[in-house]
Structures are given as C-alpha cells and as structure tokens.
Tab-separated table of C-alpha atoms in Angstrom:
chain	number	residue	atom	x	y	z
A	1	MET	CA	98.687	-13.879	-41.806
A	2	ASN	CA	97.378	-17.198	-42.902
A	3	ARG	CA	99.145	-20.404	-43.617
A	4	VAL	CA	99.507	-19.909	-47.559
A	5	GLU	CA	100.901	-16.335	-46.777
A	6	ARG	CA	103.134	-17.455	-44.182
A	7	PHE	CA	104.641	-20.287	-46.205
A	8	PHE	CA	105.323	-18.192	-49.458
A	9	ALA	CA	105.727	-14.724	-47.984
A	10	PRO	CA	107.139	-15.033	-44.414
A	11	GLU	CA	108.911	-11.999	-42.900
A	12	LEU	CA	112.660	-12.594	-43.244
A	13	PRO	CA	115.444	-10.114	-42.288
A	14	LEU	CA	116.066	-7.398	-44.983
A	15	ALA	CA	119.678	-8.057	-44.600
A	16	ARG	CA	119.495	-11.343	-46.352
A	17	VAL	CA	118.148	-9.939	-49.601
A	18	ALA	CA	120.885	-7.584	-49.297
A	19	TRP	CA	123.535	-10.329	-48.973
A	20	LEU	CA	121.992	-12.271	-51.801
A	21	ARG	CA	122.218	-9.458	-54.031
A	22	VAL	CA	125.855	-9.296	-53.269
A	23	PHE	CA	126.355	-12.848	-54.222
A	24	VAL	CA	123.906	-12.897	-57.238
A	25	TYR	CA	125.013	-9.789	-58.905
A	26	ALA	CA	128.584	-10.729	-58.289
A	27	PHE	CA	128.100	-13.937	-59.798
A	28	VAL	CA	126.490	-12.661	-62.904
A	29	TRP	CA	130.015	-11.277	-63.769
A	30	LEU	CA	131.438	-14.796	-63.380
A	31	ASP	CA	128.426	-15.889	-65.378
A	32	VAL	CA	128.820	-13.779	-68.577
A	33	LEU	CA	132.790	-13.772	-68.378
A	34	TRP	CA	133.340	-17.448	-67.705
A	35	ILE	CA	130.471	-19.662	-67.881
A	36	VAL	CA	128.013	-18.410	-70.397
A	37	THR	CA	130.282	-16.972	-72.844
A	38	ASP	CA	128.774	-18.269	-76.096
A	39	PRO	CA	126.778	-14.914	-76.917
A	40	ILE	CA	129.991	-13.118	-78.073
A	41	PRO	CA	130.916	-15.775	-80.644
A	42	HIS	CA	127.240	-16.226	-81.359
A	43	GLY	CA	127.622	-12.610	-82.942
A	44	ASP	CA	129.762	-14.109	-85.637
A	45	VAL	CA	127.220	-17.009	-86.535
A	46	PRO	CA	125.342	-16.325	-89.867
A	47	PRO	CA	121.698	-16.043	-89.110
A	48	SER	CA	120.643	-19.304	-90.772
A	49	LEU	CA	122.050	-21.273	-87.906
A	50	TYR	CA	119.978	-19.168	-85.355
A	51	ARG	CA	116.995	-21.026	-84.223
A	52	GLY	CA	115.516	-18.501	-81.618
A	53	LEU	CA	113.295	-19.212	-78.425
A	54	GLU	CA	109.633	-18.049	-78.046
A	55	VAL	CA	110.646	-15.673	-75.158
A	56	ARG	CA	113.099	-13.911	-77.632
A	57	THR	CA	110.080	-13.755	-80.021
A	58	LEU	CA	107.850	-12.353	-77.572
A	59	LEU	CA	110.277	-9.498	-76.378
A	60	HIS	CA	111.294	-8.710	-80.149
A	61	LEU	CA	114.905	-9.597	-79.435
A	62	PRO	CA	116.629	-9.707	-82.739
A	63	ALA	CA	119.319	-12.421	-84.170
A	64	PRO	CA	122.550	-11.619	-82.527
A	65	SER	CA	125.213	-9.727	-84.319
A	66	HIS	CA	128.719	-8.679	-83.880
A	67	ASP	CA	128.166	-5.291	-82.301
A	68	TYR	CA	124.873	-6.083	-80.473
A	69	VAL	CA	126.293	-8.512	-78.360
A	70	ARG	CA	129.169	-6.385	-77.155
A	71	VAL	CA	126.840	-3.674	-76.349
A	72	LEU	CA	124.510	-6.296	-74.194
A	73	LEU	CA	127.781	-7.321	-72.531
A	74	ALA	CA	128.566	-3.939	-71.451
A	75	VAL	CA	124.948	-3.202	-70.116
A	76	VAL	CA	124.841	-6.500	-68.239
A	77	LEU	CA	128.188	-5.756	-66.551
A	78	VAL	CA	127.504	-2.078	-65.357
A	79	SER	CA	124.082	-2.815	-64.272
A	80	SER	CA	125.164	-5.896	-62.307
A	81	ALA	CA	128.149	-3.806	-60.938
A	82	ILE	CA	125.831	-1.121	-59.659
A	83	ALA	CA	123.414	-3.455	-58.260
A	84	VAL	CA	126.013	-5.327	-56.390
A	85	THR	CA	126.739	-2.117	-54.335
A	86	GLY	CA	123.039	-2.114	-53.340
A	87	ARG	CA	122.331	1.333	-55.232
A	88	LEU	CA	119.491	1.765	-57.569
A	89	PRO	CA	118.205	-1.700	-56.437
A	90	ARG	CA	115.235	-1.431	-58.816
A	91	LEU	CA	116.390	0.186	-61.998
A	92	ALA	CA	119.871	-1.432	-62.051
A	93	GLY	CA	117.983	-4.817	-60.880
A	94	TRP	CA	115.671	-4.548	-63.885
A	95	VAL	CA	118.133	-3.424	-66.427
A	96	CYS	CA	120.260	-6.599	-65.182
A	97	ALA	CA	117.419	-8.937	-65.406
A	98	VAL	CA	116.407	-7.992	-68.718
A	99	GLY	CA	119.991	-8.028	-69.996
A	100	MET	CA	120.649	-11.451	-68.658
A	101	LEU	CA	117.403	-12.827	-70.180
A	102	ASP	CA	118.782	-11.624	-73.625
A	103	TRP	CA	122.280	-13.007	-72.843
A	104	VAL	CA	121.240	-16.428	-71.597
A	105	SER	CA	118.319	-16.888	-74.358
A	106	ASN	CA	121.043	-15.823	-76.971
A	107	ALA	CA	123.321	-18.751	-75.693
A	108	PHE	CA	120.448	-21.232	-75.954
A	109	ALA	CA	119.047	-19.856	-79.162
A	110	TYR	CA	121.114	-22.255	-81.276
A	111	SER	CA	119.665	-25.756	-80.422
A	112	LYS	CA	121.150	-26.147	-77.205
A	113	VAL	CA	119.218	-25.509	-74.111
A	114	ASP	CA	120.584	-26.090	-70.568
A	115	HIS	CA	118.371	-25.918	-67.416
A	116	ASP	CA	120.746	-24.697	-64.993
A	117	HIS	CA	119.842	-21.015	-65.008
A	118	PHE	CA	116.035	-21.133	-64.201
A	119	ALA	CA	116.485	-20.113	-60.642
A	120	LEU	CA	119.073	-17.369	-61.411
A	121	VAL	CA	116.681	-15.961	-63.708
A	122	VAL	CA	113.952	-15.837	-61.277
A	123	ALA	CA	116.231	-14.596	-58.717
A	124	LEU	CA	117.247	-11.673	-60.968
A	125	PHE	CA	113.729	-10.909	-61.422
A	126	VAL	CA	112.446	-10.995	-58.049
A	127	LEU	CA	115.392	-9.360	-56.279
A	128	PRO	CA	114.478	-5.760	-57.360
A	129	THR	CA	110.900	-6.215	-56.018
A	130	VAL	CA	112.363	-5.674	-52.520
A	131	GLY	CA	113.369	-2.377	-53.078
A	132	ARG	CA	116.357	-0.603	-50.862
A	133	ALA	CA	117.870	-3.318	-48.453
A	134	ARG	CA	121.259	-2.847	-46.648
A	135	LEU	CA	123.641	-5.381	-45.032
A	136	SER	CA	122.688	-3.698	-41.569
A	137	ASP	CA	119.006	-4.413	-41.963
A	138	VAL	CA	119.475	-7.431	-39.954
A	139	ASP	CA	116.649	-6.374	-37.511
A	140	VAL	CA	114.124	-5.400	-40.237
A	141	GLN	CA	111.632	-8.385	-40.748
A	142	SER	CA	110.281	-7.837	-44.264
A	143	GLN	CA	107.603	-9.580	-46.223
A	144	ALA	CA	108.745	-8.609	-49.407
A	145	ALA	CA	112.151	-9.808	-48.657
A	146	GLY	CA	110.526	-13.073	-47.512
A	147	TRP	CA	108.650	-13.409	-50.832
A	148	ALA	CA	111.682	-13.007	-52.967
A	149	ILE	CA	114.016	-15.205	-50.910
A	150	ARG	CA	111.266	-18.024	-51.043
A	151	MET	CA	110.789	-17.317	-54.786
A	152	VAL	CA	114.426	-18.237	-55.343
A	153	GLN	CA	114.352	-20.970	-52.882
A	154	ILE	CA	111.366	-22.665	-54.856
A	155	SER	CA	112.747	-22.037	-58.158
A	156	ALA	CA	116.022	-23.845	-57.003
A	157	VAL	CA	113.987	-26.821	-55.751
A	158	SER	CA	111.837	-26.868	-59.017
A	159	ILE	CA	115.034	-27.575	-60.847
A	160	TYR	CA	115.999	-30.670	-58.917
A	161	PHE	CA	112.252	-31.793	-58.661
A	162	LEU	CA	111.584	-31.319	-62.392
A	163	SER	CA	114.886	-32.867	-63.401
A	164	ALA	CA	113.485	-36.099	-61.885
A	165	SER	CA	110.071	-35.598	-63.711
A	166	ALA	CA	111.785	-35.234	-66.940
A	167	LYS	CA	113.924	-38.432	-66.646
A	168	MET	CA	110.528	-40.226	-66.226
A	169	ARG	CA	108.933	-38.219	-69.123
A	170	PHE	CA	111.935	-38.664	-71.523
A	171	GLY	CA	113.724	-41.661	-70.168
A	172	GLY	CA	110.910	-43.616	-68.569
A	173	TRP	CA	110.969	-45.657	-65.503
A	174	GLY	CA	114.022	-47.692	-66.552
A	175	TRP	CA	116.205	-44.410	-66.325
A	176	ALA	CA	118.187	-45.143	-63.361
A	177	ASN	CA	118.983	-48.921	-64.334
A	178	GLY	CA	120.276	-47.425	-67.862
A	179	ALA	CA	123.665	-46.232	-69.165
A	180	THR	CA	122.841	-42.383	-69.097
A	181	LEU	CA	125.855	-41.868	-66.590
A	182	ILE	CA	128.287	-44.191	-68.761
A	183	TRP	CA	126.953	-42.285	-71.758
A	184	ALA	CA	128.176	-38.851	-70.340
A	185	LEU	CA	131.387	-39.928	-68.749
A	186	THR	CA	132.252	-41.482	-72.452
A	187	ARG	CA	131.530	-38.297	-73.971
A	188	ARG	CA	132.981	-35.907	-71.380
A	189	PRO	CA	135.578	-37.936	-69.610
A	190	ASN	CA	137.466	-36.054	-66.655
A	191	GLY	CA	139.121	-37.130	-63.409
A	192	ILE	CA	137.915	-40.265	-61.938
A	193	GLY	CA	135.108	-40.042	-64.418
A	194	PRO	CA	136.347	-43.093	-66.590
A	195	TRP	CA	136.990	-45.405	-63.734
A	196	VAL	CA	133.541	-44.822	-62.576
A	197	GLY	CA	132.324	-45.408	-66.047
A	198	SER	CA	134.010	-48.706	-66.222
A	199	HIS	CA	131.761	-49.890	-63.298
A	200	PRO	CA	128.143	-50.273	-64.398
A	201	ALA	CA	126.624	-51.331	-60.892
A	202	LEU	CA	128.261	-48.161	-59.439
A	203	THR	CA	126.582	-45.781	-62.084
A	204	HIS	CA	123.393	-47.260	-61.540
A	205	ALA	CA	123.662	-47.075	-57.663
A	206	LEU	CA	124.602	-43.459	-58.234
A	207	GLN	CA	121.594	-42.823	-60.595
A	208	TRP	CA	119.255	-44.093	-58.115
A	209	VAL	CA	120.842	-41.741	-55.410
A	210	VAL	CA	120.413	-38.801	-57.840
A	211	LEU	CA	116.934	-39.667	-58.906
A	212	VAL	CA	115.441	-40.267	-55.280
A	213	ALA	CA	117.300	-37.027	-54.109
A	214	GLU	CA	115.761	-34.884	-56.792
A	215	PHE	CA	112.076	-36.276	-56.385
A	216	THR	CA	112.430	-35.742	-52.516
A	217	SER	CA	113.911	-32.317	-52.928
A	218	PRO	CA	111.082	-30.207	-52.122
A	219	ILE	CA	111.434	-31.194	-48.494
A	220	LEU	CA	114.262	-28.368	-48.471
A	221	LEU	CA	111.424	-25.924	-48.168
A	222	TRP	CA	110.534	-27.399	-44.860
A	223	LEU	CA	113.649	-28.562	-43.378
A	224	LYS	CA	115.319	-26.421	-40.585
A	225	GLY	CA	118.573	-26.283	-38.710
A	226	ARG	CA	121.240	-29.061	-39.004
A	227	ALA	CA	118.752	-31.081	-41.240
A	228	LEU	CA	118.556	-28.275	-43.638
A	229	TYR	CA	122.402	-27.777	-43.679
A	230	ALA	CA	123.011	-31.438	-44.401
A	231	ALA	CA	120.795	-31.520	-47.179
A	232	LEU	CA	122.279	-28.468	-48.571
A	233	LEU	CA	125.888	-30.100	-48.023
A	234	PHE	CA	124.625	-33.248	-49.979
A	235	TRP	CA	123.674	-30.994	-52.970
A	236	ALA	CA	126.795	-29.150	-52.714
A	237	GLY	CA	128.526	-32.278	-53.006
A	238	PHE	CA	126.655	-33.609	-55.724
A	239	HIS	CA	127.320	-30.611	-58.005
A	240	LEU	CA	131.056	-30.832	-57.029
A	241	SER	CA	131.102	-34.623	-58.176
A	242	THR	CA	129.526	-33.827	-61.461
A	243	TYR	CA	131.981	-31.303	-61.917
A	244	VAL	CA	134.748	-33.424	-61.052
A	245	MET	CA	133.747	-36.066	-63.371
A	246	LEU	CA	132.091	-34.153	-66.180
A	247	LYS	CA	133.149	-30.599	-65.873
A	248	ILE	CA	129.394	-29.932	-65.359
A	249	HIS	CA	128.977	-27.640	-62.119
A	250	PHE	CA	125.547	-26.078	-62.249
A	251	LEU	CA	126.977	-23.156	-60.477
A	252	PRO	CA	123.965	-20.699	-61.564
A	253	LEU	CA	121.791	-23.066	-59.437
A	254	VAL	CA	124.320	-23.228	-56.363
A	255	VAL	CA	124.532	-19.329	-56.094
A	256	CYS	CA	120.651	-19.807	-55.777
A	257	LEU	CA	120.940	-22.221	-52.918
A	258	LEU	CA	122.634	-19.700	-50.739
A	259	SER	CA	119.139	-18.109	-50.302
A	260	PHE	CA	118.475	-21.288	-47.627
A	261	LEU	CA	121.285	-19.953	-45.731
A	262	PRO	CA	120.878	-17.318	-42.901
A	263	LEU	CA	122.950	-14.913	-44.662
A	264	GLU	CA	122.270	-12.156	-42.499
A	265	ARG	CA	124.622	-13.671	-39.886
A	266	LEU	CA	127.429	-12.934	-42.011
A	267	PRO	CA	129.909	-10.502	-40.374
A	268	HIS	CA	129.197	-7.121	-41.116
A	269	PRO	CA	130.084	-4.000	-39.285
A	270	ALA	CA	126.334	-3.646	-37.927
A	271	THR	CA	126.188	-7.167	-36.708
A	272	LEU	CA	130.020	-6.937	-35.318
A	273	ARG	CA	128.770	-3.936	-33.287
A	274	ARG	CA	126.109	-5.821	-31.942
A	275	ALA	CA	128.065	-8.943	-30.824
A	276	VAL	CA	130.396	-6.540	-28.836
A	277	THR	CA	127.612	-5.062	-26.835
A	278	ALA	CA	126.462	-8.666	-26.479
A	279	ARG	CA	122.826	-7.812	-26.517
A	280	PRO	CA	120.464	-10.831	-27.088
A	281	ARG	CA	119.734	-11.913	-30.606
A	282	GLY	CA	116.515	-11.199	-32.073
A	283	ALA	CA	113.927	-13.706	-33.421
A	284	SER	CA	116.202	-14.361	-36.420
A	285	ALA	CA	118.231	-16.564	-34.257
A	286	ALA	CA	116.803	-20.112	-35.246
A	287	PRO	CA	118.792	-21.286	-38.468
A	288	SER	CA	116.054	-22.151	-40.875
A	289	SER	CA	115.117	-21.728	-44.686
A	290	VAL	CA	112.151	-19.577	-43.578
A	291	ARG	CA	113.069	-18.853	-39.680
B	1	MET	CA	111.267	-8.281	-29.821
B	2	ARG	CA	113.921	-5.737	-31.191
B	3	GLY	CA	113.792	-4.791	-34.618
B	4	THR	CA	110.835	-3.621	-37.042
B	5	SER	CA	108.518	-5.594	-38.977
B	6	ARG	CA	107.518	-4.515	-42.360
B	7	PRO	CA	104.363	-6.561	-43.725
B	8	LEU	CA	102.773	-5.886	-47.100
B	9	GLY	CA	99.567	-4.497	-47.715
B	10	PRO	CA	96.803	-6.935	-49.218
B	11	TYR	CA	97.358	-6.054	-52.781
B	12	ALA	CA	101.196	-6.484	-52.439
B	13	VAL	CA	100.510	-10.008	-51.166
B	14	LEU	CA	97.839	-10.961	-53.437
B	15	TRP	CA	100.159	-9.994	-56.842
B	16	ARG	CA	103.307	-11.912	-55.276
B	17	LEU	CA	100.926	-15.103	-54.726
B	18	ALA	CA	99.775	-14.684	-58.192
B	19	VAL	CA	103.086	-14.198	-59.459
B	20	THR	CA	104.300	-17.575	-57.539
B	21	ALA	CA	101.234	-19.579	-58.745
B	22	ALA	CA	101.901	-18.482	-62.380
B	23	VAL	CA	105.602	-19.373	-62.325
B	24	VAL	CA	105.189	-22.659	-60.495
B	25	THR	CA	102.595	-23.841	-62.784
B	26	THR	CA	104.486	-22.651	-66.167
B	27	VAL	CA	107.657	-24.281	-65.028
B	28	CYS	CA	105.828	-27.477	-64.159
B	29	LEU	CA	103.889	-27.582	-67.381
B	30	GLY	CA	107.140	-26.876	-69.170
B	31	THR	CA	108.669	-30.048	-67.866
B	32	TRP	CA	105.532	-32.155	-68.275
B	33	VAL	CA	104.225	-31.190	-71.679
B	34	GLY	CA	106.705	-28.310	-72.986
B	35	ASP	CA	109.722	-28.296	-75.059
B	36	ASP	CA	113.110	-26.343	-75.318
B	37	ASP	CA	111.347	-23.262	-76.984
B	38	TRP	CA	109.424	-22.784	-73.540
B	39	TRP	CA	112.964	-21.804	-72.125
B	40	PRO	CA	113.327	-20.158	-69.178
B	41	PHE	CA	110.353	-22.739	-68.368
B	42	ALA	CA	111.885	-25.485	-70.752
B	43	PRO	CA	112.066	-28.940	-69.529
B	44	MET	CA	114.786	-29.893	-67.206
B	45	SER	CA	115.940	-32.394	-69.668
B	46	GLN	CA	119.616	-32.664	-69.446
B	47	TYR	CA	120.530	-36.095	-69.213
B	48	ALA	CA	117.029	-37.263	-68.747
B	49	PHE	CA	116.877	-39.618	-71.687
B	50	SER	CA	117.718	-43.375	-71.369
B	51	VAL	CA	120.626	-45.006	-72.881
B	52	ARG	CA	120.455	-48.867	-72.909
B	53	ASN	CA	123.179	-50.741	-71.025
B	54	ASP	CA	123.890	-52.671	-74.507
B	55	GLY	CA	123.181	-49.625	-76.702
B	56	VAL	CA	125.651	-47.256	-78.677
B	57	ILE	CA	126.818	-43.819	-78.036
B	58	ASN	CA	126.540	-41.437	-80.829
B	59	SER	CA	129.168	-38.634	-81.186
B	60	LEU	CA	128.944	-36.141	-84.012
B	61	THR	CA	132.336	-34.665	-85.509
B	62	MET	CA	133.084	-32.397	-88.195
B	63	ASP	CA	135.874	-32.594	-90.576
B	64	ALA	CA	137.066	-30.607	-93.623
B	65	LEU	CA	139.402	-30.715	-96.512
B	66	THR	CA	141.591	-27.525	-96.597
B	67	VAL	CA	143.256	-25.716	-99.640
B	68	ASP	CA	146.171	-27.316	-98.577
B	69	GLY	CA	144.871	-30.570	-99.267
B	70	GLU	CA	144.699	-31.594	-95.332
B	71	VAL	CA	141.686	-33.280	-93.827
B	72	VAL	CA	141.376	-31.688	-90.309
B	73	ARG	CA	138.787	-31.930	-87.559
B	74	VAL	CA	136.566	-28.697	-87.176
B	75	PRO	CA	137.058	-27.142	-83.603
B	76	LEU	CA	133.406	-27.212	-82.799
B	77	SER	CA	133.514	-25.069	-79.392
B	78	LYS	CA	132.479	-21.492	-78.680
B	79	GLU	CA	136.246	-20.719	-78.138
B	80	MET	CA	137.135	-21.740	-81.228
B	81	ILE	CA	134.759	-21.708	-84.217
B	82	GLY	CA	132.252	-20.103	-82.271
B	83	ILE	CA	129.448	-22.843	-82.381
B	84	GLU	CA	129.225	-25.894	-80.103
B	85	ARG	CA	129.176	-29.478	-80.956
B	86	ALA	CA	126.077	-29.874	-78.680
B	87	GLU	CA	124.646	-26.907	-81.033
B	88	ILE	CA	125.431	-28.696	-84.505
B	89	GLU	CA	124.019	-32.065	-82.836
B	90	GLY	CA	120.692	-30.321	-82.217
B	91	GLN	CA	120.645	-28.899	-85.769
B	92	ALA	CA	121.966	-32.112	-87.419
B	93	PRO	CA	118.577	-33.089	-89.040
B	94	ARG	CA	118.442	-29.647	-90.611
B	95	ILE	CA	121.904	-29.909	-91.914
B	96	ILE	CA	121.395	-33.396	-93.396
B	97	ALA	CA	118.303	-32.103	-95.003
B	98	HIS	CA	120.081	-28.849	-96.231
B	99	PRO	CA	123.868	-29.383	-96.342
B	100	GLU	CA	124.121	-26.014	-97.627
B	101	LEU	CA	124.119	-24.869	-93.892
B	102	LEU	CA	127.733	-26.211	-93.935
B	103	GLN	CA	128.640	-23.338	-96.091
B	104	ASP	CA	127.663	-21.253	-92.887
B	105	ILE	CA	130.263	-23.172	-91.049
B	106	ALA	CA	133.053	-22.085	-93.573
B	107	VAL	CA	131.737	-18.507	-93.303
B	108	LEU	CA	132.249	-18.703	-89.277
B	109	HIS	CA	135.605	-20.470	-89.821
B	110	ALA	CA	136.760	-17.535	-92.134
B	111	ARG	CA	135.379	-15.032	-89.720
B	112	ARG	CA	136.687	-16.499	-86.413
B	113	LEU	CA	139.761	-18.429	-87.450
B	114	PRO	CA	141.224	-16.297	-90.793
B	115	HIS	CA	144.783	-17.446	-90.058
B	116	GLN	CA	143.869	-21.271	-90.650
B	117	PRO	CA	143.805	-22.778	-93.978
B	118	ALA	CA	140.362	-22.014	-95.706
B	119	TYR	CA	137.763	-25.119	-95.860
B	120	VAL	CA	136.869	-26.579	-99.439
B	121	VAL	CA	134.990	-29.575	-98.357
B	122	ILE	CA	132.931	-29.899	-95.112
B	123	TYR	CA	131.748	-33.275	-93.847
B	124	LEU	CA	129.375	-33.976	-90.986
B	125	ARG	CA	129.978	-37.245	-89.308
B	126	ASN	CA	128.854	-39.502	-86.713
B	127	THR	CA	130.861	-41.912	-84.467
B	128	SER	CA	129.008	-45.031	-82.903
B	129	THR	CA	130.591	-46.674	-80.045
B	130	GLN	CA	129.231	-49.808	-78.926
B	131	ILE	CA	128.853	-49.733	-74.872
B	132	GLY	CA	130.581	-52.900	-73.683
B	133	THR	CA	132.843	-53.720	-76.736
B	134	GLY	CA	133.975	-50.219	-77.454
B	135	ALA	CA	133.703	-50.875	-81.193
B	136	THR	CA	133.289	-47.665	-83.308
B	137	THR	CA	131.777	-47.141	-86.596
B	138	ILE	CA	132.279	-43.794	-88.542
B	139	TYR	CA	129.439	-42.508	-90.900
B	140	THR	CA	129.449	-39.421	-93.201
B	141	LEU	CA	125.903	-37.799	-92.907
B	142	ALA	CA	126.324	-34.591	-94.984
B	143	THR	CA	128.871	-33.318	-97.268
B	144	TRP	CA	129.209	-29.672	-98.645
B	145	GLN	CA	131.445	-28.256	-101.344
B	146	VAL	CA	132.274	-24.844	-100.193
B	147	ARG	CA	131.353	-22.015	-102.761
B	148	ASP	CA	134.104	-19.554	-102.825
B	149	PRO	CA	136.427	-21.398	-100.087
B	150	LEU	CA	138.672	-18.130	-99.866
B	151	GLN	CA	135.926	-15.643	-99.250
B	152	PRO	CA	132.999	-17.899	-98.509
B	153	LYS	CA	129.489	-16.017	-98.589
B	154	PRO	CA	126.695	-16.924	-95.936
B	155	SER	CA	124.106	-19.445	-97.616
B	156	GLY	CA	121.369	-17.049	-96.856
B	157	LEU	CA	119.046	-19.724	-95.409
B	158	PRO	CA	116.516	-18.554	-93.205
B	159	GLY	CA	117.149	-19.007	-89.535
B	160	GLY	CA	114.675	-18.229	-86.779
B	161	ALA	CA	111.516	-20.451	-85.992
B	162	ARG	CA	112.248	-24.015	-85.157
C-alpha cells in the first residue's frame, strides 16, 4: 500500500463499521421523527412555494404531496430498522440512503438549506459499500471498512473547514469582529444566550475561537490518542454550547464524529469473552483515528 | 498478529479513491463558488454572513386579519402552519414580487389549522431592530386579500426552479 492508499483507505476493524451502523441507522429514526420533521407538513404546502433542488431534478423526485411524504417516511423507518440490525447491509443501506436523500432534500426544498447533514448523507451512502460487518469482527482488519470510516471522517471535517471558508466568502475577513452571534442570539434567545449577547467583546472572542477551530479542523485527520480525544471533546462542547444558547445542535454531524473513536472496543459478548481469557490485544490497541 | 486482513483489489481501491476525490472536490467547489441549489454540496453558509456592530437585525413576521375581525400573528413553524419563518424569509423577494403567493399561506392555514378563524387579509411584515439602542421599526412588505377565505383555493403559481 502506498501512502495515499494508507491515508484514504487504511485497514480498520470491521467491527467499527458494524458499530457505526448501529449509531447512524438508529440516529436516522431520531432524525426523521424529531429533528428534520418538515417533510410531513411540506406535503400540505401548495406547490407554488416548492423551490426544488438540483439533486431532486436530477433524480426526478416530485414535489412532495400528502401521501408521498408518508410513504417515504415508512420506507426510511423500515429500511433503517433493518440496517441497524446488520441484516441486508447493502439493500437496506442503499434504500435508506436514497430515502434519506429524498427526505432531507424535501426539507431543504423550500428556500431554507442547512449544512448539518452533509456528513450523514455521505455516511449513509458509504456504509453499504462495506457489506456484511458484525460487532464481533474485532480482529478482522478490512480496507473497505477503513475507506468508509475515512470518508465519514473527511466529510465531518469538511463541514467545519468549509464553514470557515464560507464565512470568508460571504462574511469577509471582518466576520469574527462583527455581530453575527449577537444577531443569532437576538433572533433565537435561549438559556444564557441573552447574557452572552449583551457582552460584545465576549461574542467577538467566541467568534474568533470558532473561526480558528474550524480552519484548523483538518488536523483531526492526523491526531491520535489523547490529542484526538481532546479535539473531539472540544467540538462536542462547541455543539453543546450552541444548543444551550441557540437551540442549534448539529447532531447529524455529531453522530458522524463517532467514526473517530475506536468503537470496536465497546463492550460486546465477543470482546468480553476475549477480556476474560486475557489474551493480548491485537494491533487495534492504539487509540487513533486511523489506528 | 492475530486476526485476518482483508485488503482490497486494485480496482476496488481505484474507484474508492476516485469517489473520495470527486466528493471532496465537489463539496469544496460548493462552498467556494456554488449556491444552495448544490445541496448536499451546498455552501456551509449558516451564520457565515457578517453583521455590523452598529447594524440592524431584520426579522420577518406574518400577520393576518381573520373573519372574526381580529389581527393575529401567523404561526410560521413546521409544527403549526407547516412552513418555517426562515423558509418565508428565503422566499420574501418572490412574495413581494407576487403577493398572490400569500393566497397559498391561507390554503395551508385552512388545511393544517382548520379549527382557527380563517384569514381574510394576510400581511408580510419586517421588524428592524437597531443593535445597541434596541429601537424597532415595522414595515409592511406585502398585503394580500384572500380569495374565498372560508374555502381558499391555491394560487396555482408555478413553483419549481429557483
């Protein structure tokens, strides 16, 4: 394997994909039933207010209607319920991926586009490519698994890095010294938000922290061990604080950050059995994003 | 070392690297030169705009005169009327150019909240708040006299392409 291949498609434990599937497909239920719930009411919106998206035109997806969105919801719920068990990983996985593409693009087809779903959409499309993966496949080092995990990691990092790029494109270099956070806190006050919003110097400092963190986020792809965990903890704290102050959580991205963790070490009958027999752990012992 | 290794064949590696290159390139271009229509590769632009420290904060609202003669706030949310304030803000230029689109808000209201008094006149309004002083000014951007308020029919205006 050359260096490029080792970076983008390393050999990683198949069990990590199995665990990531559990989290991602379970999250799909949370997403369609609690977070992105717009598609059901959108089924009642007259088509004049439907604006569409290029991806919907390419895939010939129709303007949502009352019955269509309910059938789609059922398809997404059933396919993800099957996929979460690890059965039919390709069939259930692809159906869920296309269904979610339809569902989320419906939500964004009325002139309000959010950017929190990019990594999740990528995850839904790459996870089926790995094929069968069991939680007990802790000692199976798979390059297909490594590529899928890496794609999810790269997509998550892209969201952060490109958020900073977009701030420079749309907001200009003065963004961090501006009043964007005050604007957000004024429109969506929550918790300690109004107090923070009444301290302009504090909001500027927070904006600088966010901008620098977003620009430097690609280092997540190289960090290992404690440094990696510390960086992930920082981002978890960031998402928690935007939730506390603005009720904005970015959970679809947070679930994709799990791909950086050695999920294969989570307790499972197969791994517990091994702990009991106390045999030395394999090469997966070093905590790292790519091991 | 225990365990098994499952490497990929050369073609399996090649198409995967090609997909990675395509996805990374497209998502970067999406933010650098693209627009919202590129979703899922659209610009990561939430909160990317600048607000001047002495600027104003605009916030759209919709009000309606009901058959009962009361002026009420139109509940712009997915839970209530079925469309969000941000979505109306994104379409505000269209609504100002074609106030007839507010007929479809009356239709949506009749479909989703039939127990509430029907809308007779709908107003699209903007509230400007001055950062610092907190002074607010309210403008009416569009007004629409609903046709057949008790059983409103859709405007029939075309949606689709942006």
